[in-house]
mmCIF file of C-alpha atoms in Angstrom:
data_model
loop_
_atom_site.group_PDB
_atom_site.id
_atom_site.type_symbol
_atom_site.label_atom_id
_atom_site.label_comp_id
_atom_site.label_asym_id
_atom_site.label_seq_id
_atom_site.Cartn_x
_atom_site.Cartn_y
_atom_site.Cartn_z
ATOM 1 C CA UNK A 1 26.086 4.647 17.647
ATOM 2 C CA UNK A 2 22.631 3.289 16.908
ATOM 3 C CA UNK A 3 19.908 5.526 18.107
ATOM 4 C CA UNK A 4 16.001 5.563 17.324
ATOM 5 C CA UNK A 5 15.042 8.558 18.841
ATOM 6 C CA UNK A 6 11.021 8.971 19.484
ATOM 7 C CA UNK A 7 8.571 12.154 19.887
ATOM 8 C CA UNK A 8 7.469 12.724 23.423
ATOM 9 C CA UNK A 9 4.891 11.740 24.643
ATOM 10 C CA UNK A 10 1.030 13.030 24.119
ATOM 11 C CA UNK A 11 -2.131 13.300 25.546
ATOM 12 C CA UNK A 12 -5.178 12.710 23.077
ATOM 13 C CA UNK A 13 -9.078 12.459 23.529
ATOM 14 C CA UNK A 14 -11.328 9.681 21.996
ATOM 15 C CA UNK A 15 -12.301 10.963 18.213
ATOM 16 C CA UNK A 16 -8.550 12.836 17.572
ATOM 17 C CA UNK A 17 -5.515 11.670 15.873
ATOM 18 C CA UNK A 18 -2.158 11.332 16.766
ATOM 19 C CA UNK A 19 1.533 11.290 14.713
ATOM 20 C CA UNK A 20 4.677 10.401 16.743
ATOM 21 C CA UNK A 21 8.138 10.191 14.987
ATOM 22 C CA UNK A 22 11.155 8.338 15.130
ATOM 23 C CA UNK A 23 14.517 9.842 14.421
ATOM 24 C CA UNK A 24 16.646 7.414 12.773
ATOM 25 C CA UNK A 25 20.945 7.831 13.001
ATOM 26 C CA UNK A 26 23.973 5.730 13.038
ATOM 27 C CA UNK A 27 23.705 3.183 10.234
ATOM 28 C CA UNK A 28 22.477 2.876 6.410
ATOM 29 C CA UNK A 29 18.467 3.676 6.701
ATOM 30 C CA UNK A 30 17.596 1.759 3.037
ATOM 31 C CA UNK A 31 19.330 -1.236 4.587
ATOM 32 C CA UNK A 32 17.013 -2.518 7.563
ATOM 33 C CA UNK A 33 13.234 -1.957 7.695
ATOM 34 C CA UNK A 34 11.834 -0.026 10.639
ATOM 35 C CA UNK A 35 8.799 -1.205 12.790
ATOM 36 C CA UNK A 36 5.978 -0.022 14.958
ATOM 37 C CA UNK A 37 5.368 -1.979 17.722
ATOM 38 C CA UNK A 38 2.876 -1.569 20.809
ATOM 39 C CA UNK A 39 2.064 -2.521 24.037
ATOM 40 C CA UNK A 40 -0.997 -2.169 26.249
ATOM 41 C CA UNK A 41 -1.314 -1.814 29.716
ATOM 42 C CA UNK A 42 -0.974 -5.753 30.928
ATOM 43 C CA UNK A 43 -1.136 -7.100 27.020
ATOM 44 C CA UNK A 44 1.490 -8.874 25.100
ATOM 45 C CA UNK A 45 3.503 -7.265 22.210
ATOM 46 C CA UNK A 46 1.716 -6.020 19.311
ATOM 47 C CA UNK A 47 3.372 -5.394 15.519
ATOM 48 C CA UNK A 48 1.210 -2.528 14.092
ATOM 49 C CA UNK A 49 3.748 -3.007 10.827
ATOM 50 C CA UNK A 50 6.696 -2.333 8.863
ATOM 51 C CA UNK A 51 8.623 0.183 6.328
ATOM 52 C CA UNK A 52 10.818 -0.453 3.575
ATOM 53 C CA UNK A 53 13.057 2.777 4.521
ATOM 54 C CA UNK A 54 13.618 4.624 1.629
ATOM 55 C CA UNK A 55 10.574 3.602 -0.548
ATOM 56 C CA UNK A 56 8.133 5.160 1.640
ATOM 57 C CA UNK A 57 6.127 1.415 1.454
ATOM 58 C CA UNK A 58 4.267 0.137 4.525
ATOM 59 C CA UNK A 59 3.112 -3.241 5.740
ATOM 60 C CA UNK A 60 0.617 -3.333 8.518
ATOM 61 C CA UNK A 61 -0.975 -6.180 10.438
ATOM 62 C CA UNK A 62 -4.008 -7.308 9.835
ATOM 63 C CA UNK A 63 -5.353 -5.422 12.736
ATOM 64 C CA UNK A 64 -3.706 -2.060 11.898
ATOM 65 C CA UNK A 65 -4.855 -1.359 8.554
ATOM 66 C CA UNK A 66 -7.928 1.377 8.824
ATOM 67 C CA UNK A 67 -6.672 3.969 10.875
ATOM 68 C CA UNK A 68 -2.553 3.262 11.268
ATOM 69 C CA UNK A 69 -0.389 5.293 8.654
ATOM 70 C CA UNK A 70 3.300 4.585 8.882
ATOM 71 C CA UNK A 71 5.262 7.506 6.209
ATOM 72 C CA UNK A 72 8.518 8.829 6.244
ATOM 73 C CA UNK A 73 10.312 11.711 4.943
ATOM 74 C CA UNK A 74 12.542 11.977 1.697
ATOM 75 C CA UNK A 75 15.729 11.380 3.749
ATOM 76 C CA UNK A 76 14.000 8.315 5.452
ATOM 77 C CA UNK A 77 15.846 9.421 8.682
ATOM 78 C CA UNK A 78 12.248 10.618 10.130
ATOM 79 C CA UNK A 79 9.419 7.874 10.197
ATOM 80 C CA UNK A 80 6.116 8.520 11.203
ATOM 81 C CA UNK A 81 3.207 6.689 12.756
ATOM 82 C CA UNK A 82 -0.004 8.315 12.342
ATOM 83 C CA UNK A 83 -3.565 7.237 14.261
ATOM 84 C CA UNK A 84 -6.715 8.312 13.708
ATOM 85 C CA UNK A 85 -9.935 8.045 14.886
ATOM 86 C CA UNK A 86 -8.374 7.492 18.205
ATOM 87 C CA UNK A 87 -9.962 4.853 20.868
ATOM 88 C CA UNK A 88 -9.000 4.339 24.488
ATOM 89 C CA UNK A 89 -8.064 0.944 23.016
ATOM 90 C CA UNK A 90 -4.978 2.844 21.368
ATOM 91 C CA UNK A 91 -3.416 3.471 25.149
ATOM 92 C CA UNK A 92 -0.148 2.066 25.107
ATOM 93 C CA UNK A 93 3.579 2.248 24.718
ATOM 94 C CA UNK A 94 4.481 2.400 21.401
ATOM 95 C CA UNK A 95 7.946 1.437 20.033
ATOM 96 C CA UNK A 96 10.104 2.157 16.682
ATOM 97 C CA UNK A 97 12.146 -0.931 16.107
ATOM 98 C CA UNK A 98 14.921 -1.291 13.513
ATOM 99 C CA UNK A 99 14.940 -4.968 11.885
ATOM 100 C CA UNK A 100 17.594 -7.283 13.279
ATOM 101 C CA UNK A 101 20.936 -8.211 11.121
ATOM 102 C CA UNK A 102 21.393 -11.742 10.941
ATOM 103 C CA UNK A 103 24.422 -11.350 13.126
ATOM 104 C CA UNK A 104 21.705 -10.622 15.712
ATOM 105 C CA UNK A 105 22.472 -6.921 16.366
ATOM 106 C CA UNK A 106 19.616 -4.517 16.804
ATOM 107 C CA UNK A 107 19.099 -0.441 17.396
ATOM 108 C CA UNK A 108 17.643 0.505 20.433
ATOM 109 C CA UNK A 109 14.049 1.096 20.472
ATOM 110 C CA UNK A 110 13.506 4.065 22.745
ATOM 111 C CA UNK A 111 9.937 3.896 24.178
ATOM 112 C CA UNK A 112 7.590 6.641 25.279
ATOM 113 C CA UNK A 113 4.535 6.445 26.306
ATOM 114 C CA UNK A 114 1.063 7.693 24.555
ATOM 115 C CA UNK A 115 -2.209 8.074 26.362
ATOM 116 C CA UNK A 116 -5.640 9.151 25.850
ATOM 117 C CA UNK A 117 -7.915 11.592 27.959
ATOM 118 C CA UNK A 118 -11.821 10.467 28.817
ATOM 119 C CA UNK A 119 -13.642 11.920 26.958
ATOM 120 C CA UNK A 120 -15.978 13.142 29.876
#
């Protein structure tokens, strides 16, 4: 079985950072990149970026490359994404997503959700 299994969820104030994990079992990590995806209250989909599994090398989008750091650990079975400097902007569900096959087939993303605290 497929599972992408994701840190719980966190509280955070304006000005701190943030690293949430995704625990990755049931298929051949190096074979399928893994992605970050978000999703603000009443916004669309957003890709934050992608990692080659296994070569610890990470492709953000354009908007996501200052303060997003996707890493993983020598077994590539844990993948991080870290924020910084974090903004009330950065509210949102945020997803781990392995890449489709071409047959179609795809993990389950397992969501949780990450919010921020005023900061009055």
């Amino acid at each position: 079985e497929i599972k992408l299994e994701q840190s719980p969820s966190e509280v955070k104030r304006p000005g701190e950072r943030v690293k949430m994990s995704c625990i990755i079992s049931g298929y051949t990590l190096t074979e399928y990149y893994l992605h970050w995806i978000r999703q603000r209250p009443g916004r669309a989909l957003e890709w934050i970026g992608r990692m080659d599994t296994g070569k610890n090398s990470a492709i953000y989008g354009s908007t996501f490359q200052s303060r997003f750091v996707m890493t993983e650990e020598d077994s590539s079975s844990r993948q991080y994404l870290e924020i910084k400097s974090l903004t009330a902007e950065d509210s949102a569900v945020y997803f781990c997503a392995r890449e489709s096959t071409v047959t179609g087939n795809r993990g389950r993303a397992v969501q949780k959700h990450q919010l921020l605290k005023g900061s009055h």
